[in-house]
Amino acid sequence: MIAVFYIASVVAIVSTLMVITRMQPVHSLLYLIVSLLAVSLMFFVLGAPFIAALEVIVYAGAIMVLFVFVIMMLNLGREAAEQERRWIDISMWKGPVILALVLLALMIHVLHGGNPGAASGRVVSPKEMSIALFGPYLMVVELASILLLAGLVGAYHLARRDTDNKEQKRS
Amino acid sequence: MIGAIPMTHGLIVAAVLFALGLVGLLVRRNIIYMLMCIEIMLNAAGLAFIVAASRWEQPDGQIMFIIILSTAAAEVAVGLALVLRFYSRFKTLDADIANDMRG
Amino acid sequence: MFGLFWLVPAMPFAGFAILALMGSRLSRNAIASVGAGTVGVSAVISLGLGLRFLLSPPSGHAYTLTLWTWIDVAGFTPHFALYLDALSMVMTLIVTVVGFLIHVYSIEYMRDDPAYSRFFAYMNLFVGSMLMLVLADNLLLLYLGWEGVGLCSYLLIGFWYSNPANGRAAMKAFIVTRVGDTAMALGLFLLFTKLGTLDIQEMMQRASEQWPVGSGIAVLAAALLLGGAVGKSGQLPLQVWLPDAMAGPTPVSALIHAATMVTAGVYLIARTHTVFELAPPVLMLVAVVGAVTLLLAGFAALTQRDIKRVLAYSTISQIGYMFLALGVGAYSAAIFHLFTHAFFKALLFMGAGAIILALHHEQDMFKMGGLRKQMPVVFWTFLIGAMSLAALPLVTAGFYSKDMILYEAWSSKIGGPVFWLAGCVGAVITGLYTFRMVILTFFGEQKTAPGHGPGPCIKIPLIILALFSTIAGFLEIPRSLGNVPLFSDFLEAALPHAPLTEGSVFIEALLQVIAICGVLTGVAAAIILFARRQEFIRSLMAKPWAAYLHEFWFAGWGFDALYNALFVQPYIYIARVNKDDFTDGFYSGLARITAAFHRALSVTQTGRLRWYMMGIAAGAVIVLAIVVFL
């Protein structure tokens, strides 16, 4: 089981690397989905099956699909890839890579201090999670639902196309 | 599942993923790529929470992950709607075009 | 009678208020009646007060009328109080009677001027302020009157303000007297701080108790008060404003710059004489200033062309006589000369005004001449005034007053022959320039034809003043001629007699004879030089040294040029150099630095999303590093 974890982590890292370096948006999207699946596997190993399922269903299944919709809607095509190549050249990578390496070094330094212990891998069942969710974390649920409502309304309003002047004035 | 994965390793993986997401965010000019990299970073943060939840054998981390998830969902929805508006206005997905608030 | 005392200063102020508020709506005659009438009422009341004062003087020879308490702060309580003693009685009579005559004169003189009501409003304000000055019970109220007359002098010199030269003359007068006023204010501060009161009699009492004779504090206080007196009376070194003040209308010159305001300095020194007596060096300085000024102004008057400037320098010179008298301790003599001078100088100015008016505002004497036959009233009154100014013996008031000064200068314990000699030489020069003026104006060939002659409003005051110029002298006749010390006895309660060494009547008569000879020599010289042998003057002027001296005296001994170089030019230079105002530069420099920072920092506002993200990420990393490592 432990090996699964490590293999999945390597897959996730590699595919994420591929996400940020591809020129075609659809390609990087697909690599992102692979990365998300790998992470879901890691969740499963760590004893959170419900979350693993949620990751696949919501994240990879809904959010990425949204991305696909938009990319297809925008109909980017080959010129997009050409454009991407023109925009990205090697010299642009220097600054962010250095910054990220510094951040990484910092985080690793922080993480190595102390002895946090080990993940035991005991499964935390959905039952326990739900009891906690509808117990002490009830407000969180409500807030999350309001957030989703706001997102819903906002997305609907923003994405509406103004077909003619009457609609424009009314909105 | 039997076996103990050191929490440090899990958190390091999360850190690496986060850093990769950050690099992608800073380098890319296309808005869609930026949004994707944000998703990567959010996912990495969620991973860190789940690792911690597994370590302490408590559901709290998982609940936090659910919140992150719903936040990411709402944010993607609104963000992509904005991308559509952006595209219809500027006819391109270059983030550098929108620089009127300068000076 | 004393119940009406407060009306004396109140009437002119009421006249000012009426004319200031409603003057533009009143007719000429109404304005004239209000303007001259208020002063006339004051004059009548003053005469009544004088009579009452003579016949039954109040206890202590002084009457105080407290109107109200002006300020009451921490033990400082000057009252609005009027103080009537012999000295202020004399001054009040002069101001109101001569003032009334001049107001009547200006009814006709200013008849054609569009700003008729403004003129009378200012004149009334002046008379009110001057009365406040002479009737003040404490030095603060006196200073109020002092400033008030300064203000009115400025307003009236610059009366015809559309000509910028008049405005400049007014400013010059105000600024120069301001220097003196500041010295006087400092003196008041000193007196109050050291003695605790500004009430004049009280202050002098305490000063004589607390300050030893010749102490530094008394010298300083007296010197500061002298500074104020010198400014207001136009003595050295602040005499430069008086000749230029002739830019105002002639009644203004007559009232303010001859009879009343310029004598305020003499009044101040006489009023606070105790302080001056406690500072003998300053008293000596008063006499020296008087002596030098009378000679200086006399020589300057000899070369002037404008008839009013001759009279202005003559005023400076005569006030120099008064200062000389004060300096040797002869206070009554100074006041007596002030008394007679008011009459004949006002007369001379009014006569000059009548001439100027008739000749259509021609003021250059060399363009006058031969007016004797055509303006007889003016000629005869002017001649009487000139004789009084030159102090022709026995028949003129000027003779008696000037003689008294000369004798007391010789025989005073703090005087001496030097002062007498200065006065004598001055008398010779006075005779010379006075009759030069008379001859150039009234004799010889006529160069400008006069228009219509003066009306009764001008002629009657001239005649009245000519009468006073003759008989006023008989109030004080010296021992050698009859010994009638009416005037100095009247003033005895207020001003001490001069400290004279006992001299014989013979010495007095001898000194008088010498002085008379000097005066007659001057008059005769004037007649010969300017009426008979005019070519002598012309040949003298051809010599370069004579021409240079003439120029020098014409410019008032170069004081204007001196002050210009010493004060005006450096000030203008500093103002020009400091055009950008270095203290302001500090604040604008701050603003410029801020703007520079703004420009530098706005380079970071590119508006590009990735740039901002980079900034956020880098900032977060740095903060994290600080938290982790520190």
PDB file of C-alpha atoms in Angstrom, chain C residues 230 234-243 287-304 309-310 312-321 324 421-423 425-427 429-430 433 549-560 562-563:
ATOM      1  CA  VAL C 230      10.509 112.974  17.048  1.00  0.00           C
ATOM      2  CA  GLY C 234       9.076 115.778  12.215  1.00  0.00           C
ATOM      3  CA  GLN C 235      12.393 116.357  13.901  1.00  0.00           C
ATOM      4  CA  LEU C 236      15.756 114.862  13.151  1.00  0.00           C
ATOM      5  CA  PRO C 237      16.115 112.049  12.091  1.00  0.00           C
ATOM      6  CA  LEU C 238      12.490 111.442  11.166  1.00  0.00           C
ATOM      7  CA  GLN C 239      11.740 114.748   9.499  1.00  0.00           C
ATOM      8  CA  VAL C 240      11.704 113.458   5.928  1.00  0.00           C
ATOM      9  CA  TRP C 241       7.967 112.938   5.739  1.00  0.00           C
ATOM     10  CA  LEU C 242       6.787 116.489   6.400  1.00  0.00           C
ATOM     11  CA  PRO C 243       7.838 118.231   3.179  1.00  0.00           C
ATOM     12  CA  ALA C 287      17.636 120.321  23.100  1.00  0.00           C
ATOM     13  CA  VAL C 288      20.347 119.227  20.690  1.00  0.00           C
ATOM     14  CA  VAL C 289      17.823 117.669  18.327  1.00  0.00           C
ATOM     15  CA  GLY C 290      15.797 120.858  18.451  1.00  0.00           C
ATOM     16  CA  ALA C 291      18.788 123.084  17.788  1.00  0.00           C
ATOM     17  CA  VAL C 292      20.167 121.035  14.932  1.00  0.00           C
ATOM     18  CA  THR C 293      16.777 120.599  13.315  1.00  0.00           C
ATOM     19  CA  LEU C 294      15.928 124.269  13.423  1.00  0.00           C
ATOM     20  CA  LEU C 295      19.121 125.147  11.617  1.00  0.00           C
ATOM     21  CA  LEU C 296      18.885 122.306   9.151  1.00  0.00           C
ATOM     22  CA  ALA C 297      15.310 123.053   8.203  1.00  0.00           C
ATOM     23  CA  GLY C 298      15.997 126.755   8.029  1.00  0.00           C
ATOM     24  CA  PHE C 299      18.707 126.323   5.439  1.00  0.00           C
ATOM     25  CA  ALA C 300      16.533 123.900   3.489  1.00  0.00           C
ATOM     26  CA  ALA C 301      13.634 126.374   3.470  1.00  0.00           C
ATOM     27  CA  LEU C 302      15.901 128.967   1.936  1.00  0.00           C
ATOM     28  CA  THR C 303      16.162 127.084  -1.348  1.00  0.00           C
ATOM     29  CA  GLN C 304      12.644 125.772  -1.937  1.00  0.00           C
ATOM     30  CA  ARG C 309       7.414 123.282   1.007  1.00  0.00           C
ATOM     31  CA  VAL C 310       8.917 126.512   2.347  1.00  0.00           C
ATOM     32  CA  ALA C 312       6.709 122.841   5.704  1.00  0.00           C
ATOM     33  CA  TYR C 313      10.411 123.295   6.391  1.00  0.00           C
ATOM     34  CA  SER C 314       9.532 126.380   8.359  1.00  0.00           C
ATOM     35  CA  THR C 315       7.241 124.266  10.521  1.00  0.00           C
ATOM     36  CA  ILE C 316      10.015 121.768  11.135  1.00  0.00           C
ATOM     37  CA  SER C 317      12.278 124.626  12.087  1.00  0.00           C
ATOM     38  CA  GLN C 318       9.822 126.225  14.484  1.00  0.00           C
ATOM     39  CA  ILE C 319       9.095 122.936  16.176  1.00  0.00           C
ATOM     40  CA  GLY C 320      12.846 122.669  16.553  1.00  0.00           C
ATOM     41  CA  TYR C 321      12.589 125.844  18.619  1.00  0.00           C
ATOM     42  CA  LEU C 324      15.039 123.392  22.154  1.00  0.00           C
ATOM     43  CA  LEU C 421      23.433 131.165  19.484  1.00  0.00           C
ATOM     44  CA  ALA C 422      21.777 128.394  17.505  1.00  0.00           C
ATOM     45  CA  GLY C 423      18.413 130.031  18.106  1.00  0.00           C
ATOM     46  CA  VAL C 425      21.238 132.120  13.810  1.00  0.00           C
ATOM     47  CA  GLY C 426      17.980 130.335  13.214  1.00  0.00           C
ATOM     48  CA  ALA C 427      16.085 133.576  13.689  1.00  0.00           C
ATOM     49  CA  ILE C 429      17.656 132.485   8.583  1.00  0.00           C
ATOM     50  CA  THR C 430      13.939 132.532   9.407  1.00  0.00           C
ATOM     51  CA  TYR C 433      13.503 132.786   3.972  1.00  0.00           C
ATOM     52  CA  LEU C 549      25.120 123.836  -1.706  1.00  0.00           C
ATOM     53  CA  HIS C 550      21.855 124.964  -3.175  1.00  0.00           C
ATOM     54  CA  GLU C 551      21.126 121.467  -4.506  1.00  0.00           C
ATOM     55  CA  PHE C 552      22.099 119.906  -1.195  1.00  0.00           C
ATOM     56  CA  TRP C 553      19.814 122.168   0.831  1.00  0.00           C
ATOM     57  CA  PHE C 554      17.051 121.817  -1.714  1.00  0.00           C
ATOM     58  CA  ALA C 555      17.070 118.049  -1.165  1.00  0.00           C
ATOM     59  CA  GLY C 556      16.682 118.531   2.570  1.00  0.00           C
ATOM     60  CA  TRP C 557      20.366 117.889   3.353  1.00  0.00           C
ATOM     61  CA  GLY C 558      20.249 114.610   1.441  1.00  0.00           C
ATOM     62  CA  PHE C 559      18.221 112.688   4.028  1.00  0.00           C
ATOM     63  CA  ASP C 560      15.921 111.165   1.461  1.00  0.00           C
ATOM     64  CA  LEU C 562      20.508 108.590   2.694  1.00  0.00           C
ATOM     65  CA  TYR C 563      17.456 106.676   3.868  1.00  0.00           C
TER      66      TYR C 563
END
